[in-house]
Short mmCIF file of C-alpha atoms in Angstrom, two decimals:
data_model
loop_
_atom_site.label_atom_id
_atom_site.label_comp_id
_atom_site.label_asym_id
_atom_site.label_seq_id
_atom_site.Cartn_x
_atom_site.Cartn_y
_atom_site.Cartn_z
CA MET A 8 0.00 0.00 0.00
CA THR A 9 1.38 3.40 -0.96
CA LEU A 10 1.74 6.26 1.49
CA LYS A 11 -1.13 8.07 -0.24
CA GLN A 12 -3.41 5.03 0.15
CA ARG A 13 -2.48 4.62 3.84
CA LEU A 14 -3.27 8.28 4.52
CA ALA A 15 -6.67 7.94 2.76
CA LEU A 16 -7.53 4.83 4.78
CA SER A 17 -6.59 6.57 8.04
CA ALA A 18 -8.81 9.52 7.17
CA LEU A 19 -11.74 7.17 6.41
CA LEU A 20 -11.37 5.32 9.73
CA ALA A 21 -11.21 8.61 11.62
CA THR A 22 -14.40 9.79 9.91
CA LEU A 23 -16.23 6.57 10.80
CA ALA A 24 -15.12 6.83 14.43
CA ALA A 25 -16.31 10.43 14.63
CA CYS A 26 -19.74 9.35 13.35
CA GLY A 27 -20.04 6.74 16.08
CA ALA A 28 -19.82 3.71 13.77
CA ASP A 29 -19.67 0.31 15.51
CA THR A 30 -16.58 -1.83 15.14
CA ASP A 31 -16.33 -5.60 15.47
CA ASP A 32 -14.77 -5.15 18.92
CA ASP A 33 -17.80 -3.35 20.46
CA LYS A 34 -21.28 -4.51 19.52
CA THR A 35 -22.94 -3.41 22.80
CA ALA A 36 -25.03 -0.24 22.60
CA ASP A 37 -24.43 2.45 25.18
CA PRO A 38 -27.51 2.34 27.49
CA ALA A 39 -27.32 6.07 28.15
CA LYS A 40 -27.37 6.87 24.42
CA THR A 41 -30.21 4.40 23.86
CA THR A 42 -32.30 5.98 26.60
CA ALA A 43 -31.73 9.50 25.36
CA ALA A 44 -32.47 8.59 21.76
CA THR A 45 -35.76 6.78 22.42
CA ASP A 46 -37.05 8.49 25.59
CA ASP A 47 -37.17 4.93 26.89
CA GLU A 48 -37.58 4.30 30.62
CA SER A 49 -36.66 0.61 30.43
CA THR A 50 -32.87 0.88 30.23
CA PRO A 51 -30.85 2.31 33.16
CA THR A 52 -28.12 4.77 32.26
CA ASP A 53 -25.87 3.28 34.95
CA GLY A 54 -26.05 -0.26 33.56
CA THR A 55 -23.59 -2.26 31.48
CA GLY A 56 -26.09 -3.81 29.09
CA ASN A 57 -26.14 -7.11 30.97
CA THR A 58 -29.29 -8.50 32.54
CA GLY A 59 -30.33 -9.73 35.96
CA LYS A 60 -33.38 -11.52 37.28
CA ALA A 61 -36.13 -9.70 39.18
CA THR A 62 -38.77 -11.56 41.19
CA LEU A 63 -42.00 -9.83 42.17
CA GLY A 64 -43.77 -10.29 45.50
CA PHE A 65 -46.88 -8.67 46.95
CA GLY A 66 -48.05 -8.28 50.51
CA THR A 67 -50.54 -6.53 52.76
CA SER A 68 -51.06 -4.87 56.17
CA GLY A 69 -49.17 -2.42 58.33
CA ALA A 70 -46.17 -4.65 58.99
CA LEU A 71 -45.08 -4.23 55.36
CA ALA A 72 -44.51 -7.93 54.91
CA LEU A 73 -44.18 -9.34 51.43
CA GLU A 74 -45.60 -12.63 52.61
CA GLY A 75 -46.07 -14.29 55.92
CA ASP A 76 -47.84 -11.41 57.70
CA THR A 77 -51.00 -13.47 57.70
CA ALA A 78 -54.18 -11.83 58.90
CA ALA A 79 -55.68 -12.94 62.20
CA ALA A 80 -58.63 -15.30 61.98
CA ALA A 81 -60.95 -12.41 62.88
CA GLY A 82 -59.69 -10.28 59.99
CA ILE A 83 -57.59 -7.15 59.39
CA VAL A 84 -58.54 -4.19 61.56
CA SER A 85 -58.58 -0.83 59.74
CA GLY A 86 -59.95 2.16 61.61
CA ASP A 87 -63.34 1.17 63.07
CA CYS A 88 -63.72 -1.72 60.65
CA THR A 89 -62.57 -5.32 60.43
CA ILE A 90 -61.89 -6.57 56.92
CA THR A 91 -63.09 -10.16 56.66
CA SER A 92 -62.26 -10.85 53.01
CA GLY A 93 -60.74 -9.05 50.05
CA PHE A 94 -59.13 -9.60 46.67
CA ALA A 95 -57.32 -7.36 44.18
CA SER A 96 -56.73 -7.95 40.47
CA ILE A 97 -53.36 -6.55 39.41
CA GLY A 98 -52.60 -5.81 35.78
CA ALA A 99 -49.35 -5.15 33.92
CA ILE A 100 -46.52 -3.84 36.11
CA LYS A 101 -43.92 -1.49 34.65
CA VAL A 102 -40.49 -1.02 36.22
CA LYS A 103 -39.13 2.45 35.47
CA VAL A 104 -35.70 4.03 35.71
CA ALA A 105 -36.28 7.65 36.69
CA LYS A 106 -38.18 8.99 39.67
CA GLU A 107 -39.79 11.75 37.64
CA SER A 108 -42.00 11.09 34.64
CA THR A 109 -40.65 11.99 31.21
CA ALA A 110 -42.62 13.76 28.49
CA LYS A 111 -43.09 10.36 26.88
CA ASP A 112 -44.48 8.96 30.16
CA VAL A 113 -47.08 11.75 30.26
CA GLU A 114 -48.07 11.02 26.67
CA ILE A 115 -48.40 7.30 27.43
CA HIS A 116 -50.50 7.96 30.53
CA LYS A 117 -52.92 10.14 28.56
CA ALA A 118 -53.32 7.39 25.97
CA ASP A 119 -53.88 4.85 28.74
CA LEU A 120 -56.61 7.03 30.26
CA GLU A 121 -58.42 7.19 26.92
CA ASP A 122 -58.31 3.41 26.70
CA ASP A 123 -59.60 3.18 30.28
CA LYS A 124 -62.53 5.47 29.49
CA ALA A 125 -63.56 3.22 26.61
CA ALA A 126 -63.20 0.12 28.81
CA ASN A 127 -65.24 1.80 31.58
CA ALA A 128 -68.09 2.57 29.18
CA GLU A 129 -68.19 -1.02 27.93
CA LEU A 130 -68.17 -2.46 31.44
CA ASP A 131 -70.83 0.02 32.61
CA ALA A 132 -73.11 -1.04 29.77
CA ALA A 133 -72.67 -4.70 30.72
CA ASP A 134 -73.25 -3.84 34.39
CA THR A 135 -76.46 -2.00 33.58
CA GLU A 136 -77.83 -5.10 31.87
CA ALA A 137 -76.73 -7.23 34.82
CA GLU A 138 -78.36 -4.88 37.33
CA ALA A 139 -81.65 -5.04 35.44
CA ALA A 140 -81.59 -8.84 35.43
CA ALA A 141 -80.71 -8.91 39.13
CA ALA A 142 -83.44 -6.39 40.02
CA ALA A 143 -86.09 -8.50 38.32
CA LEU A 144 -84.98 -11.54 40.27
CA ALA A 145 -84.72 -9.57 43.51
CA ILE A 146 -88.43 -8.71 43.34
CA ASP A 147 -89.29 -12.41 43.43
CA GLU A 148 -86.80 -13.20 46.19
CA ALA A 149 -87.92 -10.24 48.32
CA THR A 150 -91.43 -11.69 48.59
CA LYS A 151 -89.97 -14.69 50.37
CA GLY A 152 -88.64 -12.50 53.17
CA ASP A 153 -85.20 -14.13 53.11
CA LYS A 154 -82.64 -11.33 52.82
CA ALA A 155 -79.63 -13.65 52.72
CA ALA A 156 -81.17 -15.69 49.92
CA LYS A 157 -82.09 -12.51 48.09
CA MET A 158 -78.55 -11.09 48.23
CA LYS A 159 -77.07 -14.36 47.06
CA ALA A 160 -79.56 -14.60 44.19
CA VAL A 161 -78.89 -11.01 43.13
CA LYS A 162 -75.12 -11.57 43.01
CA GLN A 163 -75.55 -14.79 41.05
CA ALA A 164 -77.86 -13.10 38.57
CA LYS A 165 -75.41 -10.24 38.00
CA ALA A 166 -72.48 -12.61 37.55
CA LYS A 167 -74.43 -14.77 35.11
CA LYS A 168 -75.37 -11.78 32.99
CA LEU A 169 -71.81 -10.41 33.01
CA ALA A 170 -70.50 -13.85 32.07
CA GLU A 171 -72.44 -13.61 28.82
CA LYS A 172 -70.21 -10.66 27.91
CA LYS A 173 -67.04 -12.25 29.30
CA THR A 174 -65.44 -13.32 26.01
CA GLU A 175 -66.11 -9.98 24.34
CA LEU A 176 -64.91 -7.86 27.27
CA ARG A 177 -61.82 -9.99 27.86
CA ALA A 178 -60.83 -9.76 24.17
CA LYS A 179 -61.16 -5.97 24.22
CA LEU A 180 -59.14 -5.78 27.42
CA LYS A 181 -56.37 -7.84 25.83
CA ASP A 182 -56.34 -5.59 22.75
CA ARG A 183 -55.87 -2.54 24.95
CA HIS A 184 -53.14 -4.27 26.93
CA ASP A 185 -51.28 -5.09 23.71
CA LYS A 186 -51.64 -1.49 22.51
CA ALA A 187 -50.32 -0.15 25.80
CA LYS A 188 -47.40 -2.56 25.71
CA SER A 189 -46.44 -1.47 22.19
CA ARG A 190 -46.31 2.22 23.14
CA ASP A 191 -44.30 1.73 26.35
CA ARG A 192 -41.06 -0.23 26.17
CA ALA A 193 -40.65 -0.48 29.94
CA THR A 194 -40.26 -4.05 31.16
CA ARG A 195 -43.55 -5.54 32.32
CA PHE A 196 -44.81 -8.28 34.53
CA ASP A 197 -47.83 -8.91 32.33
CA GLY A 198 -50.49 -10.17 34.75
CA PRO A 199 -53.23 -10.36 35.67
CA PHE A 200 -52.29 -11.39 39.21
CA VAL A 201 -54.78 -12.02 42.00
CA LEU A 202 -53.81 -10.89 45.50
CA ASP A 203 -55.62 -12.30 48.52
CA LEU A 204 -55.65 -9.36 50.94
CA MET A 205 -56.21 -11.59 53.96
CA THR A 206 -53.13 -13.76 53.48
CA GLY A 207 -50.99 -11.17 51.69
CA LYS A 208 -50.17 -13.71 49.00
CA LEU A 209 -50.52 -13.86 45.26
CA VAL A 210 -52.64 -16.67 43.94
CA GLY A 211 -50.11 -18.84 42.08
CA ASP A 212 -46.37 -18.47 41.64
CA LYS A 213 -44.44 -15.23 41.97
CA PRO A 214 -43.64 -13.77 38.54
CA ALA A 215 -40.04 -13.16 37.46
CA VAL A 216 -38.48 -11.33 34.51
CA ASP A 217 -35.02 -10.41 33.24
CA LEU A 218 -34.18 -6.72 33.57
CA PRO A 219 -31.24 -4.73 32.20
CA ASP A 220 -28.84 -4.20 35.08
CA GLY A 221 -28.79 -0.83 36.81
CA SER A 222 -31.01 1.29 39.07
CA TYR A 223 -34.82 1.53 39.11
CA ARG A 224 -36.77 4.15 41.07
CA ARG A 225 -40.39 3.89 39.97
CA ILE A 226 -43.10 1.26 39.54
CA GLU A 227 -46.43 1.71 37.75
CA PHE A 228 -49.38 -0.66 37.45
CA LYS A 229 -53.17 -0.91 37.48
CA LEU A 230 -55.78 -2.70 39.43
CA ARG A 231 -57.99 -3.83 36.56
CA PRO A 232 -61.19 -5.84 36.04
CA ASN A 233 -60.54 -9.58 36.00
CA PHE A 234 -62.30 -11.82 33.49
CA ASP A 235 -59.98 -14.78 33.98
CA VAL A 236 -61.48 -15.97 37.28
CA GLU A 237 -64.66 -18.03 37.45
CA GLU A 238 -67.93 -16.08 37.46
CA ALA A 239 -68.67 -17.35 40.98
CA ASN A 240 -65.53 -15.59 42.21
CA PRO A 241 -66.36 -12.22 43.86
CA LEU A 242 -63.50 -10.66 41.83
CA PHE A 243 -65.11 -11.57 38.50
CA ALA A 244 -65.37 -8.38 36.36
CA ARG A 245 -63.98 -6.37 39.27
CA ALA A 246 -60.60 -4.82 40.12
CA LEU A 247 -60.99 -4.83 43.91
CA VAL A 248 -63.56 -6.32 46.28
CA VAL A 249 -63.57 -5.99 50.07
CA SER A 250 -66.02 -7.18 52.73
CA ALA A 251 -65.87 -5.63 56.20
CA THR A 252 -67.79 -5.18 59.41
CA CYS A 253 -67.71 -1.69 60.89
CA VAL A 254 -68.65 -0.61 64.41
CA LYS A 255 -69.82 2.77 65.68
CA GLY A 256 -71.02 2.82 69.27
CA ALA A 257 -73.51 0.00 69.63
CA ALA A 258 -74.10 -0.24 65.86
CA THR A 259 -72.51 -2.96 63.75
CA VAL A 260 -72.81 -2.46 60.00
CA PRO A 261 -71.73 -4.79 57.17
CA VAL A 262 -69.85 -3.02 54.37
CA GLU A 263 -69.22 -4.19 50.80
CA ILE A 264 -66.69 -2.29 48.68
CA GLU A 265 -66.15 -2.84 44.97
CA ILE A 266 -64.04 -1.11 42.37
CA HIS A 267 -64.72 -2.34 38.88
CA HIS A 268 -62.92 0.33 36.83
CA ALA A 269 -59.13 0.48 36.42
CA LEU A 270 -57.21 2.05 39.31
CA ASN A 271 -53.79 3.50 38.43
CA PHE A 272 -50.79 3.22 40.74
CA ARG A 273 -47.45 5.00 40.67
CA MET A 274 -44.84 4.44 43.40
CA ARG A 275 -41.55 6.30 43.41
CA GLY A 276 -38.80 7.47 45.73
CA ASP A 277 -35.26 8.72 46.10
CA ALA A 278 -33.75 5.29 46.73
CA ALA A 279 -33.31 2.73 43.97
CA LEU A 280 -33.71 -0.94 43.23
CA ALA A 281 -30.32 -2.25 42.11
CA VAL A 282 -30.40 -5.05 39.54
CA SER A 283 -27.06 -6.76 38.95
CA LYS A 284 -25.80 -9.16 36.32
CA GLY A 285 -26.76 -12.70 37.27
CA GLY A 286 -28.51 -11.53 40.45
CA ASP A 287 -32.11 -11.93 41.61
CA ALA A 288 -33.56 -8.65 42.86
CA LYS A 289 -36.55 -9.24 45.13
CA ILE A 290 -39.14 -6.54 44.36
CA GLY A 291 -41.82 -6.10 47.01
CA ILE A 292 -45.08 -4.18 46.52
CA VAL A 293 -47.09 -3.79 49.71
CA PHE A 294 -50.66 -2.58 50.30
CA ASP A 295 -50.97 -1.15 53.81
CA VAL A 296 -54.53 -2.42 54.22
CA LYS A 297 -54.61 -1.57 57.93
CA ARG A 298 -54.64 2.12 56.97
CA TRP A 299 -57.18 2.03 54.13
CA PHE A 300 -60.13 3.14 56.27
CA GLU A 301 -58.32 5.58 58.54
CA GLY A 302 -60.39 8.71 59.08
CA LEU A 303 -63.45 7.29 57.28
CA ASP A 304 -66.86 6.78 58.85
CA LEU A 305 -68.17 3.88 56.79
CA THR A 306 -71.04 3.36 59.25
CA GLY A 307 -72.32 6.78 58.18
CA GLY A 308 -72.82 5.57 54.62
CA THR A 309 -76.27 5.07 53.14
CA LEU A 310 -77.66 1.60 53.80
CA ASN A 311 -79.29 -0.38 51.01
CA ALA A 312 -82.57 -2.24 51.47
CA ASP A 313 -80.71 -5.14 53.07
CA GLY A 314 -78.98 -3.02 55.71
CA VAL A 315 -75.59 -3.09 53.98
CA VAL A 316 -73.36 -0.10 53.18
CA VAL A 317 -72.43 -0.76 49.55
CA VAL A 318 -69.55 1.43 48.39
CA ASN A 319 -69.06 1.61 44.63
CA ARG A 320 -69.26 4.04 41.74
CA GLY A 321 -73.03 4.42 42.06
CA GLN A 322 -73.58 4.09 45.82
CA ASN A 323 -71.87 6.08 48.58
CA ARG A 324 -69.69 7.62 45.90
CA GLU A 325 -67.88 10.05 48.20
CA LEU A 326 -66.66 7.18 50.39
CA TRP A 327 -65.72 5.29 47.22
CA GLN A 328 -63.52 8.17 46.04
CA GLN A 329 -61.82 8.45 49.44
CA ILE A 330 -61.12 4.73 49.60
CA ARG A 331 -59.69 4.75 46.08
CA LYS A 332 -57.25 7.46 47.11
CA ASN A 333 -56.30 5.68 50.34
CA VAL A 334 -55.63 2.41 48.51
CA LYS A 335 -53.14 4.23 46.29
CA MET A 336 -51.48 6.37 48.92
CA ARG A 337 -51.14 3.57 51.50
CA SER A 338 -48.78 1.53 49.36
CA VAL A 339 -45.01 1.13 49.03
CA PHE A 340 -42.44 -0.75 47.02
CA GLY A 341 -39.01 -1.85 48.09
CA HIS A 342 -36.06 -4.19 47.63
CA ASP A 343 -36.03 -7.24 49.88
CA LYS A 344 -32.24 -7.33 49.98
CA ASN A 345 -31.89 -10.03 52.63
CA ALA A 346 -34.71 -12.18 51.17
CA ASP A 347 -36.55 -12.36 54.50
CA GLU A 348 -39.86 -11.59 52.75
CA LYS A 349 -40.25 -8.29 54.59
CA ILE A 350 -39.62 -4.68 53.62
CA ALA A 351 -37.62 -2.99 56.38
CA ALA A 352 -37.33 0.79 56.65
CA ASP A 353 -33.95 0.79 54.90
CA GLU A 354 -35.31 -1.41 52.09
CA LYS A 355 -38.22 0.85 51.16
CA ILE A 356 -37.71 2.66 47.85
CA GLY A 357 -40.91 4.52 47.06
CA GLU A 358 -44.48 5.27 48.15
CA GLY A 359 -47.76 5.52 46.30
CA GLU A 360 -49.25 8.78 45.05
CA ASP A 361 -52.65 9.95 43.88
CA VAL A 362 -52.15 9.49 40.13
CA ALA A 363 -55.07 10.31 37.81
CA ASP A 364 -57.66 7.74 36.72
CA ALA A 365 -60.28 7.84 34.02
CA ASP A 366 -62.83 8.05 36.88
CA ALA A 367 -61.14 11.04 38.55
CA GLU A 368 -63.32 14.10 39.19
#
């Protein structure tokens, strides 16, 4: 090769290097550059491009236990109420890098809310049909004077009517989930997952995914209607159901709470979940159920014909809104570093906030 040719080749290589061209010796993209270029919250800027395992656990109550903080036989005491049963349906969970939302995050959330509004309208229409069918049956049952039989018959009638729409509603929910997943590249635990509030345990195995190594400071997810459980399950077509007994003076009042529209969660903090190459980061999300009813007088709610305080979108709506906010705010996520299935004070990363829902007023 002549001197002139060598000089030309050197100039070409220098030009390629200046343009950021890859060479055979470095095929790994710079995570920081990738994040900046795509506004992507799935790749930490402090990572190496390797991956580590992350296992997800849920839990309940004031002790902030991932699992093992089992409720007493009498139930979970919250304020003046004792929760005797409860289930939550948890949708896709996104693990995010930054504490603060990016412009892309805001755009995604707005699109999600539009999808939620459409889903709410479809579920409301199905519920209206179910209520009509249940009301017709309730008239017959009421003449028998058996309130317990009446309530059971009403619930069965509603579930049966909703089950007729199950396939259609579930398909539409899946379509929206797939759309949301395509517009947000953040790593997801797909769900749905069912959490038994009384035991603080997920129904089934804990989910696990591979995450790019680095630091994570935010988690987002929804409680969403569940069409995968059997229609006899109280969680069918609902996102959250809770039964409680509340006491005020000498009065004892049964309370039924249901949330059937999507409920958005965002938890964030100054600390971070560290995911390392080849490691297994234990992510814990905890609902502090013991504080859900703090400051609320559920016994002051309007009773239905059966002497029950029903709290949902159409009945005792003010209480419903307050409980929705409490459920979000009384939540945390953390890193169970010592794998003892508890979130200690120094393991807590972030707390819940009152993020907007399609139902927000």
